[in-house]
XYZ file of N, CA and C in Angstrom:
321
model
N 51.395 266.065 20.558
C 51.188 264.762 19.981
C 50.508 264.925 18.624
N 50.955 264.136 17.668
C 50.321 264.163 16.345
C 49.561 262.864 16.117
N 48.411 263.010 15.475
C 47.548 261.869 15.174
C 47.134 261.920 13.714
N 46.875 260.741 13.159
C 46.283 260.635 11.832
C 44.912 259.996 12.019
N 43.886 260.660 11.521
C 42.528 260.120 11.557
C 42.143 259.733 10.141
N 41.654 258.512 9.997
C 41.172 258.006 8.710
C 39.687 257.720 8.872
N 38.866 258.409 8.089
C 37.431 258.289 8.273
C 36.677 257.875 7.023
N 35.571 257.169 7.265
C 34.646 256.767 6.197
C 33.290 257.379 6.536
N 32.812 258.267 5.674
C 31.543 258.946 5.897
C 30.358 257.989 5.796
N 29.283 258.317 6.490
C 28.024 257.586 6.343
C 27.376 258.033 5.027
N 26.455 257.238 4.501
C 25.742 257.675 3.297
C 25.048 259.027 3.485
N 24.491 259.264 4.669
C 23.818 260.546 4.920
C 24.802 261.712 4.851
N 26.008 261.519 5.394
C 27.009 262.586 5.341
C 27.450 262.838 3.902
N 27.620 261.783 3.126
C 27.974 261.964 1.714
C 26.864 262.706 0.983
N 25.613 262.429 1.372
C 24.488 263.159 0.801
C 24.568 264.644 1.116
N 25.116 264.984 2.282
C 25.314 266.389 2.635
C 26.269 267.091 1.680
N 27.287 266.370 1.223
C 28.205 266.946 0.231
C 27.490 267.210 -1.086
N 26.612 266.275 -1.466
C 25.868 266.439 -2.711
C 24.944 267.658 -2.612
N 24.282 267.811 -1.480
C 23.381 268.947 -1.285
C 24.132 270.265 -1.200
N 25.349 270.246 -0.627
C 26.131 271.470 -0.473
C 27.581 271.195 -0.851
N 27.889 271.179 -2.159
C 29.236 270.838 -2.600
C 30.307 271.845 -2.178
N 29.892 273.023 -1.719
C 30.856 274.041 -1.285
C 31.087 274.035 0.220
N 30.554 273.046 0.929
C 30.730 272.960 2.383
C 32.221 272.907 2.705
N 32.687 273.826 3.533
C 34.106 273.930 3.887
C 34.402 273.037 5.087
N 34.751 271.795 4.822
C 35.010 270.840 5.894
C 36.297 271.167 6.638
N 37.270 271.779 5.968
C 38.516 272.142 6.660
C 38.210 273.104 7.799
N 37.389 274.111 7.550
C 37.030 275.067 8.606
C 36.243 274.394 9.720
N 35.305 273.524 9.353
C 34.488 272.848 10.366
C 35.344 271.950 11.251
N 36.224 271.170 10.640
C 37.080 270.264 11.403
C 38.090 271.062 12.227
N 38.655 272.096 11.621
C 39.637 272.926 12.339
C 39.036 273.564 13.582
N 37.808 274.065 13.484
C 37.153 274.699 14.630
C 36.992 273.700 15.777
N 36.606 272.478 15.460
C 36.434 271.452 16.487
C 37.770 271.097 17.137
N 38.794 270.869 16.309
C 40.101 270.483 16.828
C 40.702 271.609 17.675
N 40.547 272.844 17.240
C 41.052 273.983 18.013
C 40.350 274.085 19.365
N 39.060 273.775 19.412
C 38.322 273.801 20.674
C 38.865 272.753 21.643
N 39.474 271.698 21.111
C 40.091 270.653 21.940
C 41.535 271.006 22.300
N 41.999 272.175 21.848
C 43.366 272.601 22.160
C 44.396 272.179 21.131
N 43.944 271.720 19.977
C 44.869 271.245 18.951
C 44.774 272.059 17.680
N 45.347 271.511 16.613
C 45.244 272.164 15.309
C 45.298 271.128 14.207
N 44.642 271.453 13.105
C 44.680 270.596 11.920
C 45.941 270.943 11.138
N 46.753 269.937 10.864
C 47.965 270.128 10.082
C 47.651 269.942 8.594
N 46.897 268.892 8.283
C 46.494 268.607 6.898
C 45.157 267.883 6.906
N 44.370 268.107 5.868
C 43.131 267.371 5.653
C 43.055 267.048 4.169
N 42.839 265.763 3.861
C 42.770 265.318 2.467
C 41.584 264.387 2.277
N 40.880 264.557 1.179
C 39.847 263.616 0.800
C 40.500 262.537 -0.044
N 40.004 261.309 0.096
C 40.677 260.151 -0.484
C 39.748 259.345 -1.379
N 40.367 258.560 -2.228
C 39.641 257.559 -3.009
C 40.136 256.208 -2.519
N 39.236 255.361 -2.064
C 39.635 254.064 -1.530
C 38.781 253.691 -0.342
N 39.350 252.923 0.566
C 38.606 252.439 1.734
C 38.136 253.589 2.631
N 38.928 254.629 2.733
C 38.581 255.786 3.564
C 38.247 256.973 2.671
N 37.414 257.860 3.195
C 37.000 259.056 2.467
C 37.845 260.280 2.809
N 38.425 260.290 4.013
C 39.152 261.476 4.466
C 40.299 261.064 5.391
N 41.388 261.820 5.304
C 42.525 261.667 6.216
C 42.824 263.037 6.801
N 42.959 263.081 8.131
C 43.250 264.337 8.814
C 44.456 264.123 9.717
N 45.462 264.956 9.542
C 46.618 264.950 10.440
C 46.423 266.108 11.401
N 46.434 265.792 12.694
C 46.199 266.808 13.706
C 47.287 266.788 14.762
N 47.428 267.919 15.434
C 48.218 267.999 16.653
C 47.217 268.174 17.780
N 47.371 267.409 18.834
C 46.485 267.500 19.994
C 47.350 267.524 21.253
N 46.870 268.177 22.307
C 47.682 268.277 23.513
C 47.907 266.949 24.224
N 46.974 266.003 24.067
C 47.112 264.716 24.743
C 46.160 263.702 24.117
N 46.271 262.456 24.569
C 45.425 261.394 24.035
C 43.949 261.670 24.310
N 43.647 262.212 25.486
C 42.250 262.461 25.850
C 41.589 263.430 24.874
N 42.332 264.452 24.434
C 41.776 265.406 23.464
C 41.484 264.704 22.139
N 42.412 263.866 21.694
C 42.192 263.127 20.445
C 41.010 262.175 20.577
N 40.904 261.492 21.718
C 39.790 260.571 21.936
C 38.458 261.326 21.992
N 38.458 262.521 22.574
C 37.229 263.329 22.640
C 36.786 263.758 21.247
N 37.753 264.092 20.393
C 37.433 264.450 19.002
C 36.774 263.257 18.311
N 37.361 262.079 18.472
C 36.796 260.878 17.850
C 35.392 260.609 18.385
N 35.205 260.709 19.692
C 33.901 260.479 20.298
C 32.852 261.431 19.742
N 33.206 262.701 19.624
C 32.265 263.695 19.112
C 31.895 263.418 17.659
N 32.893 263.111 16.833
C 32.631 262.875 15.413
C 31.788 261.617 15.218
N 32.140 260.536 15.885
C 31.375 259.290 15.752
C 29.945 259.489 16.252
N 29.792 260.179 17.389
C 28.446 260.357 17.947
C 27.570 261.286 17.100
N 28.194 262.078 16.220
C 27.412 262.958 15.342
C 26.703 262.187 14.238
N 27.175 260.966 13.966
C 26.600 260.170 12.890
C 27.206 260.457 11.519
N 28.234 261.319 11.459
C 28.844 261.664 10.177
C 29.767 260.571 9.636
N 30.327 259.769 10.531
C 31.282 258.741 10.120
C 30.774 257.368 10.516
N 30.921 256.413 9.604
C 30.603 255.036 9.981
C 31.847 254.331 10.488
N 33.022 254.902 10.183
C 34.285 254.339 10.659
C 35.274 255.486 10.820
N 35.973 255.510 11.942
C 36.994 256.525 12.180
C 38.125 255.883 12.960
N 39.241 255.651 12.287
C 40.417 255.074 12.926
C 41.404 256.195 13.205
N 41.947 256.195 14.419
C 42.946 257.198 14.782
C 44.210 256.482 15.236
N 45.330 256.941 14.717
C 46.621 256.403 15.123
C 47.528 257.557 15.507
N 48.419 257.293 16.458
C 49.354 258.318 16.908
C 50.643 258.222 16.099
N 51.153 259.355 15.681
C 52.441 259.405 14.999
C 53.519 259.309 16.075
N 54.468 258.410 15.888
C 55.485 258.156 16.916
C 56.892 258.415 16.402
N 57.814 258.524 17.324
C 59.239 258.641 17.016
C 59.866 257.274 17.282
N 59.986 256.453 16.249
C 60.471 255.086 16.407
C 61.898 255.035 16.944
N 62.734 255.995 16.564
C 64.110 255.996 17.071
C 64.142 256.193 18.585
N 63.325 257.092 19.091
C 63.256 257.323 20.533
C 62.770 256.074 21.259
N 61.766 255.423 20.699
C 61.243 254.199 21.303
C 62.308 253.109 21.289
N 63.020 252.975 20.182
C 64.068 251.954 20.067
C 65.200 252.204 21.063
N 65.531 253.474 21.298
C 66.566 253.795 22.293
C 66.130 253.333 23.677
N 64.870 253.556 24.028
C 64.368 253.118 25.334
C 64.351 251.598 25.429
N 63.934 250.929 24.355
C 63.929 249.462 24.346
C 65.349 248.929 24.482
N 66.290 249.568 23.804
C 67.691 249.160 23.872
C 68.218 249.273 25.295
N 67.843 250.335 26.007
C 68.296 250.545 27.385
C 67.732 249.486 28.333
N 66.629 248.842 27.937
C 66.005 247.819 28.783
C 66.443 246.406 28.416
N 67.291 246.265 27.416
C 67.721 244.949 26.950
C 68.217 244.106 28.115
N 67.734 242.877 28.183
C 68.121 241.956 29.246
C 67.228 242.014 30.475
N 66.340 242.981 30.536
C 65.479 243.135 31.714
C 64.177 242.353 31.602
N 63.955 241.672 30.484
C 62.708 240.927 30.280
C 63.035 239.476 29.999
N 62.242 238.610 30.568
C 62.374 237.178 30.330
C 61.050 236.698 29.753
N 61.092 236.053 28.576
C 59.857 235.575 27.965
C 59.285 234.414 28.782
N 57.980 234.202 28.694
C 57.351 233.134 29.463
C 57.979 231.777 29.157
N 58.214 231.009 30.216
C 58.746 229.663 30.058
C 60.262 229.592 29.935
N 60.928 230.722 29.994
C 62.405 230.646 29.857
C 63.092 230.843 31.183
């Protein structure tokens, strides 16, 4: 499973970058994700509403949720949104196969 994490650092975490501008966040994040059984595909720092975007592969939803729980509980992020990358064509094929099997309320 692939996930995209969009994070906004806390002021204290941003202060950590100022104190140590050479801090290798790719290695730190990769080590955590690998411990959960996954891998970091890409990590990018951003300008805008979010400070960082990380694309990861994780073995299951629970691993991705555990990563989010650990990062949020560390106090490094004030906001961390995670979304799963999906195969829309596969989903549409399944929906197509179910056509006619659902009746909307009141009909």
